[in-house]
Amino acid sequence: MRRRPMVRMARGVTRLFDPPAGARIGPLKEGFFKSRLHDERLSAQLGIALGVTFTICFVTGLLSHLIQYPPAWFTWPPRPAGLYRLSQGVHVATGIASIPLLLAKLWVVYPHFWTWPPVRNVLHLIERISLLPLVGGSIFLLFSGLANIGLWYPWRFFFPAGHYSGAWITIGALIVHIGAKATLTRRVLARDRGRSEAPGDGLSRRGFLGVVGGTAGLLTLLTVGQTFRPLNRLAILAPRRPDVGPQGFPVNKSAASAKITDDHVGPSYRLLVTGAVTTALALSLDDLRALPQHEATLPIACVEGWSAETSWRGVRVAELLQRAGAAPDADVTVESFQASGLYKASALNALQARDPDTLLALEINGETLHIDHGYPVRLIGPNRPGVMQTKWVEKLVVS
Amino acid sequence: MNRRVFIVMAMLGWGVMAFGVLGLFHNSARTHPGEWVKWFLGGALVHDAVLAPVVFGVALLLGRVPRPWKASLQGGLVAAAVVTLTVYPFLRGYGRRPDNPSVLPNDYSSGLIRTLAVIAVVTAGFAAGAWWRGRKSGEVAGAAAASLVGDRRDEGP
């Protein structure tokens, strides 16, 4: 008696796999989609391209996450100085280039949405259910990433956290999809090598691939100059220009939005070095200028994918730590005057804090820092995300 | 599908997805799962219910375009639509803020128009090429001509 509901459910599932033929109408009918571009080979090629671009985005994105929220086992070195700039530039550029690839792929495979019967067996059901996080997640990642590089936040979640969770879910769904399609993809690509075009008077398969690749290339060419300086003049569609902003480079958070006032950065300003030190320091701007000055040419490399290289001048963090008597392997937290927020403070691990190019900068290109670039004092170090180059520095806390 | 490969990959993939979902809820103060899921699934819904039908509608309209130009026109429209869609948030200036003029500093309408003009010129070039080759090969009209063109007339979506 108690098994009856199970039996009924099993019957329901069987019926799911064998739906009445009369339900097969409209796009569910065989041959409803006539374009020769709804093609297995195109689908395989675009799928491989997306597999590559999404993997690049996932790995570079994960790296950026680890750098900003380092677990105990992860130490991000200060060298090579431009590695983060490269990795994050690639993350954003690859994401932008994926937009035409994804839209093309979705269009090529769209008839499968109406496949008949909708589910053939349990494995097929699992495969199809996994497509929802795959398609939803892919669109979500590219859309939210694109909005974020234009500083547009139409949602209520915190972008990095939402994008990060979305990335894991999408990559998981991609793994399921690769499991479902790997054999077919290999077979289709081997079988159809050199196959002639199917008849038709619209775009051919090869023509379509050319258009998709060309569009991806065009979008890259017109945006990548935001980080790749030689193409700056072409960056007419980029959300940033590396040479536009106060003192010739962009700003992410202005002093006004960080609520910086004269109380913080006026003549009463003192830089504090505190925590695990033998001598706590409180240095005025004149005290800082009297210390040995060091010059370094380093990029600001923003998580949003733009970057700009500038010449900085200021006091070495290592010098201050030595004067305060900090232990040689001490980590440092750099705190800002900026109003509360996740980026109010940033961490310098021991390697970063001792790097000779890690500075508390007072000048950019020989000029006093603009208030939007962090006057009176900002942190600048090699191989760090822009959000961790803390501005309006209030104190160094040694631990 | 290779059943064994699929089962292994499905277990692995669903494990990775579960990790993502756990993180989502673990970090719910920042991810706002209820809001997040609307955006996560909303994209698929907008694509399947709005974007895809619009594309198929346009494809049907293109069925009437004479054959030497059809492939080029399709290609040009695809490129133009994708570029416009990508630039749209910048064009509307959603992220602009009065205290920071270095955000979205370009004139995106002018940039988009110039880009579309380039796409139009390339499209016209391909169309002219297809037409010229079609003329040369007479009645076979472009069948062998461009790799862009084939020889069936009853193309739907």
Coordinates of C-alpha atoms in Angstrom, one line a residue:
Chain A
M1 CA 0.0 0.0 0.0
R2 CA 2.7 2.5 1.0
R3 CA 4.5 2.1 -2.4
R4 CA 1.6 3.3 -4.4
P5 CA 2.6 7.0 -4.6
M6 CA 6.0 5.8 -5.8
V7 CA 4.4 3.8 -8.5
R8 CA 2.3 6.7 -9.6
M9 CA 5.4 8.9 -9.7
A10 CA 7.3 6.4 -11.8
R11 CA 4.4 6.3 -14.3
G12 CA 4.4 10.1 -14.4
V13 CA 8.1 10.1 -15.2
T14 CA 7.7 7.5 -17.9
R15 CA 4.9 9.6 -19.5
L16 CA 7.4 12.5 -19.4
F17 CA 9.8 10.5 -21.6
D18 CA 7.0 9.5 -24.0
P19 CA 4.7 12.5 -24.6
P20 CA 1.7 12.4 -26.9
A21 CA 2.6 13.1 -30.5
G22 CA -0.3 15.6 -30.7
A23 CA 1.6 17.9 -28.4
R24 CA 4.3 18.4 -31.1
I25 CA 3.3 21.7 -32.6
G26 CA 5.0 24.9 -33.7
P27 CA 8.7 25.0 -33.1
L28 CA 8.5 21.5 -31.6
K29 CA 7.9 20.2 -35.1
E30 CA 10.7 18.6 -37.1
G31 CA 12.2 21.0 -39.6
F32 CA 10.7 24.1 -38.1
F33 CA 14.1 25.8 -38.0
K34 CA 15.4 25.9 -41.5
S35 CA 18.6 28.0 -41.4
R36 CA 21.7 26.0 -42.2
L37 CA 23.4 27.8 -39.4
H38 CA 21.7 25.7 -36.7
D39 CA 24.5 23.3 -37.3
E40 CA 26.4 20.8 -35.1
R41 CA 29.8 21.8 -36.4
L42 CA 29.3 25.5 -35.8
S43 CA 27.9 24.7 -32.4
A44 CA 31.0 22.6 -31.6
Q45 CA 33.4 25.3 -32.8
L46 CA 31.7 28.1 -30.9
G47 CA 31.4 25.8 -27.9
I48 CA 35.2 25.2 -27.9
A49 CA 35.9 29.0 -28.3
L50 CA 33.6 29.8 -25.3
G51 CA 35.1 26.9 -23.3
V52 CA 38.5 28.6 -23.8
T53 CA 37.3 32.2 -23.1
F54 CA 35.3 31.2 -20.0
T55 CA 38.2 29.2 -18.6
I56 CA 40.5 32.3 -19.1
C57 CA 37.9 34.5 -17.3
F58 CA 37.4 32.0 -14.5
V59 CA 41.1 31.6 -13.8
T60 CA 42.0 35.3 -14.0
G61 CA 38.9 36.1 -12.0
L62 CA 39.7 33.6 -9.3
L63 CA 43.3 35.0 -9.1
S64 CA 41.9 38.5 -8.6
H65 CA 39.6 37.2 -5.9
L66 CA 42.5 35.4 -4.1
I67 CA 44.7 38.5 -4.2
Q68 CA 41.9 40.6 -2.6
Y69 CA 40.8 38.0 -0.1
P70 CA 43.9 35.9 0.5
P71 CA 43.4 32.6 2.4
A72 CA 46.2 31.5 4.6
W73 CA 47.9 29.3 1.9
F74 CA 48.0 32.1 -0.6
T75 CA 50.8 34.8 -0.8
W76 CA 50.7 37.1 -3.7
P77 CA 54.2 38.4 -4.5
P78 CA 55.0 42.0 -5.5
R79 CA 56.8 40.8 -8.7
P80 CA 56.5 40.8 -11.6
A81 CA 55.2 44.3 -11.2
G82 CA 52.8 44.3 -14.1
L83 CA 51.3 40.8 -13.7
Y84 CA 48.0 41.8 -12.1
R85 CA 47.6 44.5 -14.8
L86 CA 48.0 41.8 -17.5
S87 CA 45.8 39.2 -15.8
Q88 CA 42.9 41.6 -15.1
G89 CA 43.3 43.3 -18.5
V90 CA 42.9 39.8 -20.1
H91 CA 39.9 39.0 -17.8
V92 CA 37.9 42.0 -19.0
A93 CA 39.0 41.9 -22.6
T94 CA 38.2 38.2 -22.8
G95 CA 34.8 38.8 -21.3
I96 CA 34.0 41.5 -23.8
A97 CA 35.1 39.3 -26.7
S98 CA 32.9 36.5 -25.3
I99 CA 29.7 38.6 -25.9
P100 CA 29.5 37.9 -29.6
L101 CA 30.6 34.3 -29.1
L102 CA 27.9 33.6 -26.5
L103 CA 25.1 35.3 -28.5
A104 CA 26.1 33.4 -31.6
K105 CA 26.3 30.1 -29.8
L106 CA 22.8 30.6 -28.2
W107 CA 21.4 31.3 -31.6
V108 CA 23.0 28.3 -33.3
V109 CA 21.7 25.9 -30.6
Y110 CA 18.3 27.6 -30.1
P111 CA 16.3 24.8 -31.8
H112 CA 17.5 22.4 -29.2
F113 CA 15.4 24.3 -26.7
W114 CA 12.4 22.8 -28.6
T115 CA 13.9 19.3 -28.9
W116 CA 11.4 16.3 -29.1
P117 CA 10.7 14.5 -26.8
P118 CA 11.7 17.2 -24.3
V119 CA 13.4 14.6 -22.1
R120 CA 14.5 11.1 -23.2
N121 CA 15.7 9.6 -20.0
V122 CA 17.1 10.5 -16.6
L123 CA 20.6 11.5 -17.9
H124 CA 19.1 13.6 -20.6
L125 CA 16.9 15.3 -17.9
I126 CA 20.0 16.1 -15.8
E127 CA 21.8 17.4 -18.9
R128 CA 18.9 19.7 -19.7
I129 CA 18.4 21.0 -16.2
S130 CA 22.1 21.9 -16.1
L131 CA 21.5 24.1 -19.1
L132 CA 19.6 26.6 -17.0
P133 CA 22.6 27.6 -14.8
L134 CA 24.8 27.4 -17.8
V135 CA 22.8 29.8 -20.0
G136 CA 21.6 32.0 -17.2
G137 CA 25.0 32.1 -15.6
S138 CA 26.8 32.9 -18.9
I139 CA 24.5 35.8 -19.6
F140 CA 24.6 36.9 -16.0
L141 CA 28.5 37.0 -15.9
L142 CA 28.9 38.8 -19.2
F143 CA 26.1 41.3 -18.4
S144 CA 27.1 42.0 -14.8
G145 CA 30.8 42.3 -15.8
L146 CA 29.9 44.7 -18.6
A147 CA 27.8 46.8 -16.4
N148 CA 30.5 46.9 -13.7
I149 CA 33.2 48.2 -16.0
G150 CA 30.9 51.1 -16.7
L151 CA 30.2 51.5 -13.0
W152 CA 26.5 50.7 -13.5
Y153 CA 24.9 48.8 -10.6
P154 CA 21.2 48.2 -11.3
W155 CA 21.0 45.4 -8.7
R156 CA 21.1 45.4 -4.9
F157 CA 23.9 42.7 -4.4
F158 CA 27.5 43.6 -4.0
F159 CA 29.0 43.1 -7.5
P160 CA 32.2 41.2 -6.7
A161 CA 30.4 38.8 -4.4
G162 CA 27.5 38.1 -6.8
H163 CA 29.9 37.8 -9.8
Y164 CA 32.1 35.4 -7.9
S165 CA 29.3 33.0 -6.8
G166 CA 27.9 33.2 -10.3
A167 CA 31.2 32.2 -11.7
W168 CA 31.4 29.0 -9.7
I169 CA 27.9 28.0 -10.6
T170 CA 28.5 28.7 -14.3
I171 CA 31.8 26.8 -14.4
G172 CA 30.1 23.9 -12.6
A173 CA 27.3 23.9 -15.2
L174 CA 30.0 24.1 -18.0
I175 CA 31.7 21.0 -16.6
V176 CA 28.4 19.1 -16.8
H177 CA 27.9 20.4 -20.4
I178 CA 31.4 19.4 -21.4
G179 CA 30.7 15.9 -20.0
A180 CA 27.5 15.7 -22.1
K181 CA 29.0 17.1 -25.3
A182 CA 32.7 16.1 -25.4
T183 CA 32.2 12.9 -27.4
L184 CA 29.8 14.5 -29.8
T185 CA 32.0 17.5 -30.3
R186 CA 35.0 15.4 -31.1
R187 CA 33.0 13.2 -33.5
V188 CA 31.4 16.2 -35.3
L189 CA 34.7 18.0 -35.8
A190 CA 36.4 14.9 -37.1
R191 CA 33.6 13.8 -39.4
D192 CA 32.9 17.2 -40.9
R193 CA 36.4 18.2 -41.6
G194 CA 36.5 19.9 -45.0
R195 CA 32.7 19.3 -45.5
S196 CA 31.2 21.6 -48.1
E197 CA 28.6 24.2 -47.2
A198 CA 25.0 23.1 -47.0
P199 CA 22.8 24.7 -49.6
G200 CA 21.1 28.0 -48.8
D201 CA 21.2 31.6 -49.9
G202 CA 22.0 33.3 -46.6
L203 CA 25.2 33.4 -44.6
S204 CA 27.2 30.2 -44.8
R205 CA 28.8 28.5 -41.8
R206 CA 32.2 29.9 -42.6
G207 CA 30.7 33.4 -43.3
F208 CA 28.9 33.3 -39.9
L209 CA 32.1 32.3 -38.0
G210 CA 33.9 35.1 -39.8
V211 CA 31.2 37.6 -38.7
V212 CA 31.3 36.4 -35.1
G213 CA 35.1 36.4 -35.0
G214 CA 35.2 39.8 -36.7
T215 CA 32.8 41.3 -34.3
A216 CA 34.7 40.0 -31.3
G217 CA 37.9 41.4 -32.9
L218 CA 36.3 44.8 -33.5
L219 CA 35.0 45.1 -30.0
T220 CA 38.4 44.2 -28.6
L221 CA 40.2 46.7 -30.9
L222 CA 37.8 49.5 -29.8
T223 CA 38.0 48.8 -26.1
V224 CA 41.4 47.2 -25.2
G225 CA 43.2 50.5 -25.4
Q226 CA 41.8 51.2 -21.9
T227 CA 44.7 49.0 -20.6
F228 CA 46.9 48.5 -23.7
R229 CA 48.3 51.9 -24.2
P230 CA 49.4 51.6 -27.9
L231 CA 45.7 51.2 -28.8
N232 CA 44.5 54.1 -26.6
R233 CA 43.5 56.2 -29.6
L234 CA 41.2 53.5 -30.9
A235 CA 39.5 53.0 -27.5
I236 CA 36.4 54.9 -28.6
L237 CA 34.0 52.4 -27.0
A238 CA 36.0 51.8 -23.8
P239 CA 34.5 52.8 -20.5
R240 CA 37.8 54.4 -19.5
R241 CA 40.7 56.1 -21.2
P242 CA 44.1 55.6 -19.5
D243 CA 45.0 59.3 -20.1
V244 CA 41.7 60.9 -19.0
G245 CA 41.3 62.1 -15.5
P246 CA 43.0 64.5 -13.1
Q247 CA 46.8 64.6 -13.7
G248 CA 46.3 62.5 -16.8
F249 CA 44.8 59.2 -15.5
P250 CA 41.5 57.9 -14.3
V251 CA 39.9 57.9 -10.8
N252 CA 37.6 55.2 -9.5
K253 CA 36.5 56.8 -6.2
S254 CA 36.6 60.6 -5.9
A255 CA 37.4 62.4 -2.7
A256 CA 33.9 63.7 -2.6
S257 CA 32.3 60.3 -2.7
A258 CA 34.8 59.0 -0.1
K259 CA 33.7 62.0 2.1
I260 CA 37.3 63.4 2.5
T261 CA 37.4 66.8 4.1
D262 CA 39.9 69.3 5.3
D263 CA 39.6 67.8 8.8
H264 CA 41.3 64.8 7.4
V265 CA 43.9 66.2 5.0
G266 CA 44.4 69.8 6.2
P267 CA 47.5 71.1 8.0
S268 CA 46.8 69.0 11.0
Y269 CA 47.4 65.8 9.0
R270 CA 49.6 63.2 10.6
L271 CA 50.5 59.8 9.2
L272 CA 50.4 57.2 12.0
V273 CA 52.5 54.1 12.1
T274 CA 51.2 51.9 15.0
G275 CA 50.6 48.4 16.1
A276 CA 53.4 45.9 16.7
V277 CA 56.2 48.5 16.6
T278 CA 58.8 49.7 19.1
T279 CA 58.3 53.4 18.3
A280 CA 54.9 54.6 17.1
L281 CA 55.3 57.4 14.5
A282 CA 53.1 60.4 13.8
L283 CA 54.5 62.3 10.8
S284 CA 53.3 65.5 9.3
L285 CA 53.5 66.1 5.6
D286 CA 56.7 68.1 6.1
D287 CA 58.2 65.2 8.1
L288 CA 57.4 62.8 5.3
R289 CA 59.0 65.2 2.7
A290 CA 62.1 65.3 4.8
L291 CA 62.6 61.6 4.6
P292 CA 64.5 59.9 1.8
Q293 CA 62.3 60.1 -1.3
H294 CA 62.1 57.2 -3.8
E295 CA 60.8 57.2 -7.4
A296 CA 58.9 54.3 -9.1
T297 CA 57.1 53.9 -12.3
L298 CA 54.1 51.7 -11.6
P299 CA 50.7 51.1 -13.1
I300 CA 47.4 51.6 -11.4
A301 CA 45.6 48.4 -12.6
C302 CA 42.0 48.5 -11.8
V303 CA 39.8 45.4 -11.3
E304 CA 37.5 47.0 -13.9
G305 CA 40.2 46.3 -16.5
W306 CA 41.7 49.7 -17.2
S307 CA 45.2 50.6 -16.3
A308 CA 47.6 53.5 -16.5
E309 CA 51.3 53.7 -15.8
T310 CA 52.6 56.7 -13.9
S311 CA 55.7 57.9 -12.2
W312 CA 55.3 58.1 -8.4
R313 CA 57.5 59.7 -5.8
G314 CA 57.3 59.2 -2.0
V315 CA 58.6 57.4 1.0
R316 CA 59.2 53.7 1.0
V317 CA 56.9 51.7 3.3
A318 CA 59.9 49.6 4.3
E319 CA 61.8 52.7 5.4
L320 CA 58.9 53.7 7.7
L321 CA 58.6 50.2 9.1
Q322 CA 62.3 50.2 9.9
R323 CA 62.1 53.5 11.6
A324 CA 59.2 52.3 13.7
G325 CA 61.1 49.1 14.6
A326 CA 58.6 46.6 13.1
A327 CA 59.6 43.0 12.8
P328 CA 61.1 42.2 9.4
D329 CA 58.3 39.6 8.6
A330 CA 55.4 41.8 9.8
D331 CA 52.3 42.3 7.7
V332 CA 50.8 45.7 7.5
T333 CA 47.3 47.0 7.2
V334 CA 47.0 50.4 5.4
E335 CA 43.9 52.4 6.6
S336 CA 42.3 55.3 4.8
F337 CA 40.2 58.3 6.0
Q338 CA 37.6 57.3 3.5
A339 CA 34.1 56.8 4.8
S340 CA 33.4 53.2 5.8
G341 CA 33.4 50.6 3.1
L342 CA 35.1 47.4 2.0
Y343 CA 38.0 49.3 0.5
K344 CA 38.7 51.5 3.5
A345 CA 41.7 49.4 4.3
S346 CA 44.1 47.1 2.4
A347 CA 46.6 44.5 3.4
L348 CA 50.3 44.5 2.6
N349 CA 51.9 41.1 3.1
A350 CA 55.5 41.0 4.3
L351 CA 56.9 40.6 0.8
Q352 CA 54.9 43.5 -0.5
A353 CA 55.6 45.7 2.5
R354 CA 59.4 45.2 2.0
D355 CA 59.4 45.7 -1.8
P356 CA 61.6 48.8 -2.6
D357 CA 58.9 50.1 -4.9
T358 CA 56.1 49.9 -2.4
L359 CA 55.6 53.6 -1.5
L360 CA 53.5 56.0 0.3
A361 CA 53.4 58.4 -2.6
L362 CA 53.3 62.2 -2.2
E363 CA 53.8 63.1 -5.9
I364 CA 52.6 62.0 -9.4
N365 CA 54.8 63.0 -12.3
G366 CA 56.5 65.6 -10.2
E367 CA 53.2 67.2 -9.0
T368 CA 51.6 67.0 -5.6
L369 CA 48.9 64.3 -5.6
H370 CA 45.4 65.5 -6.7
I371 CA 42.9 65.1 -3.9
D372 CA 41.0 62.5 -6.1
H373 CA 44.3 60.5 -6.4
G374 CA 44.6 60.4 -2.6
Y375 CA 46.2 63.7 -1.4
P376 CA 48.1 64.0 0.9
V377 CA 49.4 60.4 0.8
R378 CA 48.5 57.3 -1.1
L379 CA 49.8 53.7 -1.2
I380 CA 51.2 52.5 -4.4
G381 CA 52.9 49.1 -4.8
P382 CA 53.8 46.8 -7.6
N383 CA 51.5 44.0 -8.8
R384 CA 48.4 45.1 -6.9
P385 CA 44.8 45.7 -7.8
G386 CA 43.8 49.4 -8.0
V387 CA 41.3 49.0 -5.1
M388 CA 44.2 48.0 -2.9
Q389 CA 46.3 51.1 -3.7
T390 CA 44.7 52.8 -0.7
K391 CA 44.2 56.6 -1.0
W392 CA 44.1 59.3 1.8
V393 CA 46.2 57.1 4.0
E394 CA 45.5 57.6 7.7
K395 CA 47.8 55.0 9.2
L396 CA 49.9 51.9 8.8
V397 CA 49.0 49.2 11.4
V398 CA 51.7 46.7 11.8
S399 CA 50.8 43.2 12.9
Chain B
M1 CA 26.9 10.8 -25.1
N2 CA 29.4 8.6 -23.3
R3 CA 27.4 7.6 -20.2
R4 CA 30.4 7.1 -17.9
V5 CA 32.1 10.4 -18.9
F6 CA 28.8 12.2 -18.4
I7 CA 28.0 10.8 -15.0
V8 CA 31.5 11.6 -13.7
M9 CA 31.4 15.1 -15.2
A10 CA 27.9 15.7 -14.0
M11 CA 28.8 14.8 -10.4
L12 CA 31.9 17.0 -10.6
G13 CA 30.0 19.9 -12.1
W14 CA 27.1 19.7 -9.7
G15 CA 29.6 19.6 -6.9
V16 CA 31.2 22.8 -8.2
M17 CA 27.7 24.4 -8.5
A18 CA 26.9 23.3 -5.0
F19 CA 30.1 25.1 -3.8
G20 CA 28.9 28.2 -5.6
V21 CA 25.5 28.1 -4.1
L22 CA 26.9 27.5 -0.6
G23 CA 29.1 30.5 -1.1
L24 CA 26.1 32.5 -2.2
F25 CA 24.2 31.8 1.0
H26 CA 27.3 31.9 3.2
N27 CA 27.9 35.4 2.0
S28 CA 24.3 36.4 1.8
A29 CA 24.8 39.8 3.5
R30 CA 26.7 40.8 0.3
T31 CA 25.1 38.6 -2.4
H32 CA 21.4 39.1 -1.4
P33 CA 20.5 35.7 -2.8
G34 CA 16.8 36.6 -3.5
E35 CA 17.8 39.6 -5.6
W36 CA 20.8 37.8 -7.1
V37 CA 18.7 34.9 -8.4
K38 CA 16.4 37.3 -10.3
W39 CA 19.4 38.6 -12.3
F40 CA 21.0 35.1 -12.7
L41 CA 17.8 33.6 -14.3
G42 CA 16.5 36.9 -15.7
G43 CA 19.2 36.9 -18.4
A44 CA 18.2 33.5 -19.8
L45 CA 14.5 34.5 -19.7
V46 CA 15.1 37.8 -21.5
H47 CA 17.2 36.0 -24.1
D48 CA 14.7 33.2 -24.8
A49 CA 11.6 35.2 -24.6
V50 CA 12.6 38.5 -26.1
L51 CA 16.0 38.5 -27.9
A52 CA 15.7 35.2 -29.7
P53 CA 12.2 35.8 -31.1
V54 CA 13.2 39.3 -32.2
V55 CA 16.2 37.8 -34.1
F56 CA 14.0 35.2 -35.7
G57 CA 11.5 37.9 -36.7
V58 CA 14.3 39.9 -38.4
A59 CA 15.5 36.7 -40.1
L60 CA 12.1 36.1 -41.5
L61 CA 12.0 39.7 -42.9
L62 CA 15.4 39.1 -44.5
G63 CA 13.9 36.2 -46.5
R64 CA 12.8 38.7 -49.1
V65 CA 16.2 40.2 -49.7
P66 CA 17.6 39.3 -53.1
R67 CA 20.2 36.7 -52.9
P68 CA 23.4 38.5 -53.9
W69 CA 23.1 40.8 -50.9
K70 CA 21.4 38.6 -48.4
A71 CA 24.4 37.0 -46.8
S72 CA 26.3 40.3 -46.5
L73 CA 23.3 42.0 -45.0
Q74 CA 22.8 39.3 -42.5
G75 CA 26.4 39.4 -41.4
G76 CA 26.4 43.2 -41.2
L77 CA 23.2 43.2 -39.1
V78 CA 24.6 40.6 -36.7
A79 CA 27.8 42.7 -36.2
A80 CA 25.9 46.0 -35.8
A81 CA 23.4 44.5 -33.4
V82 CA 26.0 42.9 -31.2
V83 CA 28.2 46.0 -31.0
T84 CA 25.1 48.2 -30.3
L85 CA 24.0 45.9 -27.5
T86 CA 27.4 45.8 -25.9
V87 CA 27.9 49.6 -26.0
Y88 CA 24.4 50.4 -24.9
P89 CA 25.0 50.7 -21.2
F90 CA 27.9 53.1 -21.9
L91 CA 25.9 55.0 -24.4
R92 CA 23.1 55.6 -21.9
G93 CA 25.7 56.7 -19.4
Y94 CA 24.2 54.7 -16.5
G95 CA 27.5 54.8 -14.6
R96 CA 28.2 58.5 -15.0
R97 CA 28.6 60.5 -11.9
P98 CA 29.1 64.2 -11.4
D99 CA 32.0 64.0 -9.1
N100 CA 34.1 61.8 -11.4
P101 CA 34.3 62.8 -15.1
S102 CA 37.0 60.1 -15.8
V103 CA 34.1 57.5 -15.8
L104 CA 32.7 57.0 -19.3
P105 CA 34.7 59.9 -20.8
N106 CA 34.0 59.1 -24.5
D107 CA 31.2 60.3 -26.7
Y108 CA 29.7 56.9 -27.1
S109 CA 27.0 57.9 -29.6
S110 CA 29.6 59.3 -32.0
G111 CA 31.8 56.2 -31.3
L112 CA 28.9 53.8 -32.1
I113 CA 28.0 55.7 -35.2
R114 CA 31.5 55.6 -36.5
T115 CA 31.7 51.9 -35.7
L116 CA 28.4 51.2 -37.5
A117 CA 29.7 53.2 -40.4
V118 CA 32.7 50.9 -40.7
I119 CA 30.5 47.8 -40.5
A120 CA 28.2 49.3 -43.2
V121 CA 31.2 49.9 -45.5
V122 CA 32.5 46.4 -45.0
T123 CA 29.0 45.0 -45.5
A124 CA 28.6 46.9 -48.7
G125 CA 32.0 45.7 -49.9
F126 CA 31.0 42.0 -49.4
A127 CA 27.7 42.6 -51.0
A128 CA 29.3 44.3 -54.0
G129 CA 31.8 41.4 -54.3
A130 CA 29.0 38.8 -54.2
W131 CA 27.0 40.7 -56.8
W132 CA 30.0 41.1 -59.1
R133 CA 30.9 37.4 -58.9
G134 CA 27.2 36.5 -59.4
R135 CA 27.1 38.5 -62.6
K136 CA 30.3 37.0 -63.9
S137 CA 29.1 33.4 -63.3
G138 CA 25.7 34.3 -65.0
E139 CA 22.7 32.3 -64.0
V140 CA 24.5 30.2 -61.4
A141 CA 24.4 33.5 -59.5
G142 CA 26.9 33.3 -56.8
A143 CA 26.4 29.7 -55.9
A144 CA 30.1 29.1 -56.3
A145 CA 30.9 32.8 -55.8
A146 CA 31.5 33.9 -52.2
S147 CA 31.9 31.4 -49.4
L148 CA 29.2 33.6 -47.9
V149 CA 26.5 32.5 -50.4
G150 CA 24.8 29.2 -51.3
D151 CA 21.9 28.2 -53.5
R152 CA 18.6 27.6 -51.8
R153 CA 15.8 30.1 -51.7
D154 CA 13.4 28.8 -49.1
E155 CA 15.4 30.0 -46.1
G156 CA 13.5 30.6 -42.9
P157 CA 14.9 31.0 -39.5

